[in-house]
Short mmCIF file of C-alpha atoms and ligand atoms in Angstrom, two decimals:
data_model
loop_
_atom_site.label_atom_id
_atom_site.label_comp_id
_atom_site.label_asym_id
_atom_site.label_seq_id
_atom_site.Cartn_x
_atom_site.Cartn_y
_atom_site.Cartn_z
CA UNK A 22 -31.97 -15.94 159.15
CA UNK A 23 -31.81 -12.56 157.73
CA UNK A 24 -29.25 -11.93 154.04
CA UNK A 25 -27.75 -8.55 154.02
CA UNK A 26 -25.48 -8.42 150.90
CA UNK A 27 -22.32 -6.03 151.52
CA UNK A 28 -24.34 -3.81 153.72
CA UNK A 29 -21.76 -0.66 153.96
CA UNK A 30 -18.94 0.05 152.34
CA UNK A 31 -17.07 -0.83 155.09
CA UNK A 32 -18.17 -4.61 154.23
CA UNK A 33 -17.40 -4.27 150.14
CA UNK A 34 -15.27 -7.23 150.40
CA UNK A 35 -13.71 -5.92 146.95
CA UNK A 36 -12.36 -2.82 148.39
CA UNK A 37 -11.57 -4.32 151.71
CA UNK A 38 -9.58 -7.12 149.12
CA UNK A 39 -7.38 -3.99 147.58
CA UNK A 40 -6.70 -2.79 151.28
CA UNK A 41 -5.73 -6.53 152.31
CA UNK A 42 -3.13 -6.54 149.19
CA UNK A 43 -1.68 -2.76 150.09
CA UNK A 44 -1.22 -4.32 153.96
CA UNK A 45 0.61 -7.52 152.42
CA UNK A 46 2.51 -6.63 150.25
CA UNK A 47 4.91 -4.69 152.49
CA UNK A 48 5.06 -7.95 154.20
CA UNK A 49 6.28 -10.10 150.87
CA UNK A 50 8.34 -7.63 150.01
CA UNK A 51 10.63 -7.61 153.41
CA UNK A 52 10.47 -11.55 153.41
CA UNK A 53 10.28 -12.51 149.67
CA UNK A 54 10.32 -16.59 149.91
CA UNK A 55 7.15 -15.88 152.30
CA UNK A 56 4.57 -18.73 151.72
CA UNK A 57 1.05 -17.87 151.35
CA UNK A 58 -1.63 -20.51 152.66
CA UNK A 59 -5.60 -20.03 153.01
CA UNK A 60 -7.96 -21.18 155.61
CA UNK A 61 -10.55 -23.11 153.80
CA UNK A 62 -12.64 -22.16 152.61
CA UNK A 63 -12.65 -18.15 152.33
CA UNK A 64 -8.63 -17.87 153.08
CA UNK A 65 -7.98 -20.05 150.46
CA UNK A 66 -9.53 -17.69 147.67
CA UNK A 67 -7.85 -14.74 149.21
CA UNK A 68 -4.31 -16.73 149.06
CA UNK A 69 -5.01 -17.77 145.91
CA UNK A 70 -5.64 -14.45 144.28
CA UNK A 71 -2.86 -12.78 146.42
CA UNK A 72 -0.24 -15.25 145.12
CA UNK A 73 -1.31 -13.97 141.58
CA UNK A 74 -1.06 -10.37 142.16
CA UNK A 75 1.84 -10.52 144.31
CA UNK A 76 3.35 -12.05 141.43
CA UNK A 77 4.60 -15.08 143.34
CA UNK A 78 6.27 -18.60 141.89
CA UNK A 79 3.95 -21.57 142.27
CA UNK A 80 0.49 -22.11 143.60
CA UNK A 81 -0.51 -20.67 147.60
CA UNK A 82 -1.37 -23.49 150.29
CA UNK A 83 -5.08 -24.50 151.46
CA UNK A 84 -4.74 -25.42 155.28
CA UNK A 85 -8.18 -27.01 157.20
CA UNK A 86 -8.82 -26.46 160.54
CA UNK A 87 -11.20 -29.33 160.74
CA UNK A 88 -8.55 -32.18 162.74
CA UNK A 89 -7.74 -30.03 165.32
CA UNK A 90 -10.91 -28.23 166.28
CA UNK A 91 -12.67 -28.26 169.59
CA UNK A 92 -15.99 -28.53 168.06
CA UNK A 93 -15.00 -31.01 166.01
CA UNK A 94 -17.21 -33.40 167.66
CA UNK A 95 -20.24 -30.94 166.70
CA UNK A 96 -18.48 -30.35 162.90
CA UNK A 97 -17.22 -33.04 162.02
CA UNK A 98 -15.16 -33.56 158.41
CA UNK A 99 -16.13 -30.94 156.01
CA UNK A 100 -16.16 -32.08 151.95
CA UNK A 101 -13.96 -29.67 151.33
CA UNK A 102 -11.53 -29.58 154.56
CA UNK A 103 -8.56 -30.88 152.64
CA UNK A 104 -4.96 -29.36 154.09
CA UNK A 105 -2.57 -29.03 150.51
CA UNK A 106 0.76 -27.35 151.08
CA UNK A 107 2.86 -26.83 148.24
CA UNK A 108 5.97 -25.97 149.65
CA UNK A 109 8.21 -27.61 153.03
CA UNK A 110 6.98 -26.34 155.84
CA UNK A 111 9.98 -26.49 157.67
CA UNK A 112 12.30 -23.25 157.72
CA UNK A 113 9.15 -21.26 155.77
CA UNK A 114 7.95 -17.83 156.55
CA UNK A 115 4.30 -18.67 156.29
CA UNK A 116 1.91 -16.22 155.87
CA UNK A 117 -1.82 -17.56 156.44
CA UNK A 118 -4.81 -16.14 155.49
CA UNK A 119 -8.44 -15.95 156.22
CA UNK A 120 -11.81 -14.30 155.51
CA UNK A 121 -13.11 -13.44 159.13
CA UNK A 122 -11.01 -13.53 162.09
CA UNK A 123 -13.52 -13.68 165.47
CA UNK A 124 -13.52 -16.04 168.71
CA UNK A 125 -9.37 -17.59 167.72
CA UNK A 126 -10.48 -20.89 167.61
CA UNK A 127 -10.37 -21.36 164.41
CA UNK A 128 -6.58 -19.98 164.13
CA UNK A 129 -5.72 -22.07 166.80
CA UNK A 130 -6.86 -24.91 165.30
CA UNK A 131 -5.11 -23.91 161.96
CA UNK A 132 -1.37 -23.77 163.79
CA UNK A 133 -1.78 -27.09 165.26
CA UNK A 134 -2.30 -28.57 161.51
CA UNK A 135 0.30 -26.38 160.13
CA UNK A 136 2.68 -27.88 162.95
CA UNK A 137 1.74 -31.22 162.04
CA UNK A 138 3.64 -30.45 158.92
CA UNK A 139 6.87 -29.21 160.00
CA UNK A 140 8.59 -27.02 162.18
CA UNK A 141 7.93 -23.34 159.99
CA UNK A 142 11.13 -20.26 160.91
CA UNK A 143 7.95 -18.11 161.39
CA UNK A 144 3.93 -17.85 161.28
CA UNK A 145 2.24 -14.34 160.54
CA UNK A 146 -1.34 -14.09 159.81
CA UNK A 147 -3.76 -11.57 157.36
CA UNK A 148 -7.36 -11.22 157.72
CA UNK A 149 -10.26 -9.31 155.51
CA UNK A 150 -12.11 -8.27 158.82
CA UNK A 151 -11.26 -8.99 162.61
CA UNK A 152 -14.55 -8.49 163.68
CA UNK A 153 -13.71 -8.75 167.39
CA UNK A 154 -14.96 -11.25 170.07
CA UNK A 155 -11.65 -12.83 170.71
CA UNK A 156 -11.26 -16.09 172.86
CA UNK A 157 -7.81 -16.81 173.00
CA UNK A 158 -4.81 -14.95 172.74
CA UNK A 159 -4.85 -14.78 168.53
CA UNK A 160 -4.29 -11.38 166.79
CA UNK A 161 -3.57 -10.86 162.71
CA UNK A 162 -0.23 -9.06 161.26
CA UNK A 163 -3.02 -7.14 159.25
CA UNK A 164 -6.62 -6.60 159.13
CA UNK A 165 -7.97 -4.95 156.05
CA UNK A 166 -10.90 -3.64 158.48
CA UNK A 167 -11.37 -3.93 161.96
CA UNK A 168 -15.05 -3.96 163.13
CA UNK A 169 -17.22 -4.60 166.29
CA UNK A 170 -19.92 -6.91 165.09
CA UNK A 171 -22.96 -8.10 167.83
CA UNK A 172 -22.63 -11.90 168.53
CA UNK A 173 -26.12 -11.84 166.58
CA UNK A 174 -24.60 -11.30 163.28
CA UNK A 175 -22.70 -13.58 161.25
CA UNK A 176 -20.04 -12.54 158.27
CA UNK A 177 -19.84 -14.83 155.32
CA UNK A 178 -17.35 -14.21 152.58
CA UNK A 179 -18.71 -15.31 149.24
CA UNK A 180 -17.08 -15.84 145.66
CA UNK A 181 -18.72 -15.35 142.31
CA UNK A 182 -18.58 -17.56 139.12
CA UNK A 183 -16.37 -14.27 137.97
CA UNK A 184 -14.27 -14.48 141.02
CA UNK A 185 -15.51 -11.63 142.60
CA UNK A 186 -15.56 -11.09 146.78
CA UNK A 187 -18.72 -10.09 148.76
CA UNK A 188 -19.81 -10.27 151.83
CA UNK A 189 -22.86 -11.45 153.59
CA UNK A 190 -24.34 -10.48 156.85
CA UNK A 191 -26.45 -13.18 158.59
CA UNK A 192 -28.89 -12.17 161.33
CA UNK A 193 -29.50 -14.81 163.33
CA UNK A 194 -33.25 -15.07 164.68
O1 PRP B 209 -12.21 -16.95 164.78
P1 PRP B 209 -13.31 -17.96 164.65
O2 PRP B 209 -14.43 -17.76 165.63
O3 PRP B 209 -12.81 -19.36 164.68
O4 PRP B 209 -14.01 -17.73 163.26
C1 PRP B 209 -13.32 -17.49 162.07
C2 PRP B 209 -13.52 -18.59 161.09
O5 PRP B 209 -14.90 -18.79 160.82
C3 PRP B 209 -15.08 -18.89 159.42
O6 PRP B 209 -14.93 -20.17 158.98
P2 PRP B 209 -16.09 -21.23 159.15
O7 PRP B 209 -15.78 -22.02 160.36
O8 PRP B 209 -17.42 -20.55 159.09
O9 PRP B 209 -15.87 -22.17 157.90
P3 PRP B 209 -16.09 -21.84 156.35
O10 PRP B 209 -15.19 -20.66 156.02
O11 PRP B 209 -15.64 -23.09 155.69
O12 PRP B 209 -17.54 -21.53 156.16
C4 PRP B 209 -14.01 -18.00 158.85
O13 PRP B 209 -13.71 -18.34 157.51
C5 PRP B 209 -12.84 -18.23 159.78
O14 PRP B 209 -12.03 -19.29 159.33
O1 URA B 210 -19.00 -13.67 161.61
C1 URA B 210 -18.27 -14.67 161.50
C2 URA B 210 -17.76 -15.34 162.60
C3 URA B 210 -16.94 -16.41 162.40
N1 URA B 210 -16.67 -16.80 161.13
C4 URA B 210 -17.18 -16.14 160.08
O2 URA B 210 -16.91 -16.50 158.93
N2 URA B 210 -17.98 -15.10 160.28
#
């Protein structure tokens, strides 16, 4: 496995952070009680700070997709794949986040949990980077970047002790 740290600009996950919060905050602004919840674990940050320099009430949600996947025999539980919503699902104007958005599966996933808490008024969803290689029928509200990526390469958001967002490019042998 090859480590590429941010290997372009078009990968410095702090810039591509500023361009996720211009592409949101349109967004908040025409739905105000919108609900912010991250897809562990890389969502989650990104909600997290968003909620913070959106200036909204209260703490953002941390949704797993690790009960519904369909590799979840191959997965199993992560540590750290607790769902914590903050807010009634029911009636909310959610809007998820997430690091990388690729094959869908993981999105899908992430609506059946968030159903399993209520019945939302509406679901709209904000990436970092689609990186393409779709699956199912899943597309995000905004993408701060959209890039084509070979199957051979894997994207891993990670998050300093200082809070700071880069990316990681994995190269699979
Ligand atoms: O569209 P998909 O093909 O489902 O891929 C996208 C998902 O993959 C990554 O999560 P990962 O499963 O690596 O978990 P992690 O963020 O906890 O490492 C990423 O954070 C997305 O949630
Ligand atoms: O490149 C990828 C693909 C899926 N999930 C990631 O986090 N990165």
């Amino acid at each position: 496995m090859t480590r590429i740290t941010s290997p372009s600009l078009a990968l410095d996950a702090e810039a591509l952070y500023a361009e996720l919060l211009r592409g949101v905050r349109p967004l908040v602004a025409a739905q105000p009680d919108t609900r912010l919840a991250g897809v562990t674990r890389g969502g989650a940050w990104l909600a997290a700070r968003l909620q913070r320099d959106l200036g909204l009430p209260g703490a953002s949600g941390v949704i797993s997709s690790s009960m519904h996947r369909d590799d979840f025999a191959q997965r199993g539980l992560a540590a750290s794949a607790q769902t914590q919503l903050p807010f009634d699902v029911n009636h909310a104007h959610v809007l998820l986040l997430d690091d990388v958005l690729y094959t869908g599966r993981t999105l899908r996933a992430v609506l059946n949990e968030l159903f399993d808490y209520g019945r939302p008024a509406s679901v709209r969803l904000a990436v970092l980077v689609d990186r393409g290689g779709r699956e199912l029928p899943v597309s995000a509200d905004v993408a701060a970047a959209r890039l084509s990526l070979p199957a051979s390469q894997s994207l891993e958001l990670e998050q300093g002790d200082d809070g700071r967002l880069s990316f990681v490019v994995e190269q699979r042998a």
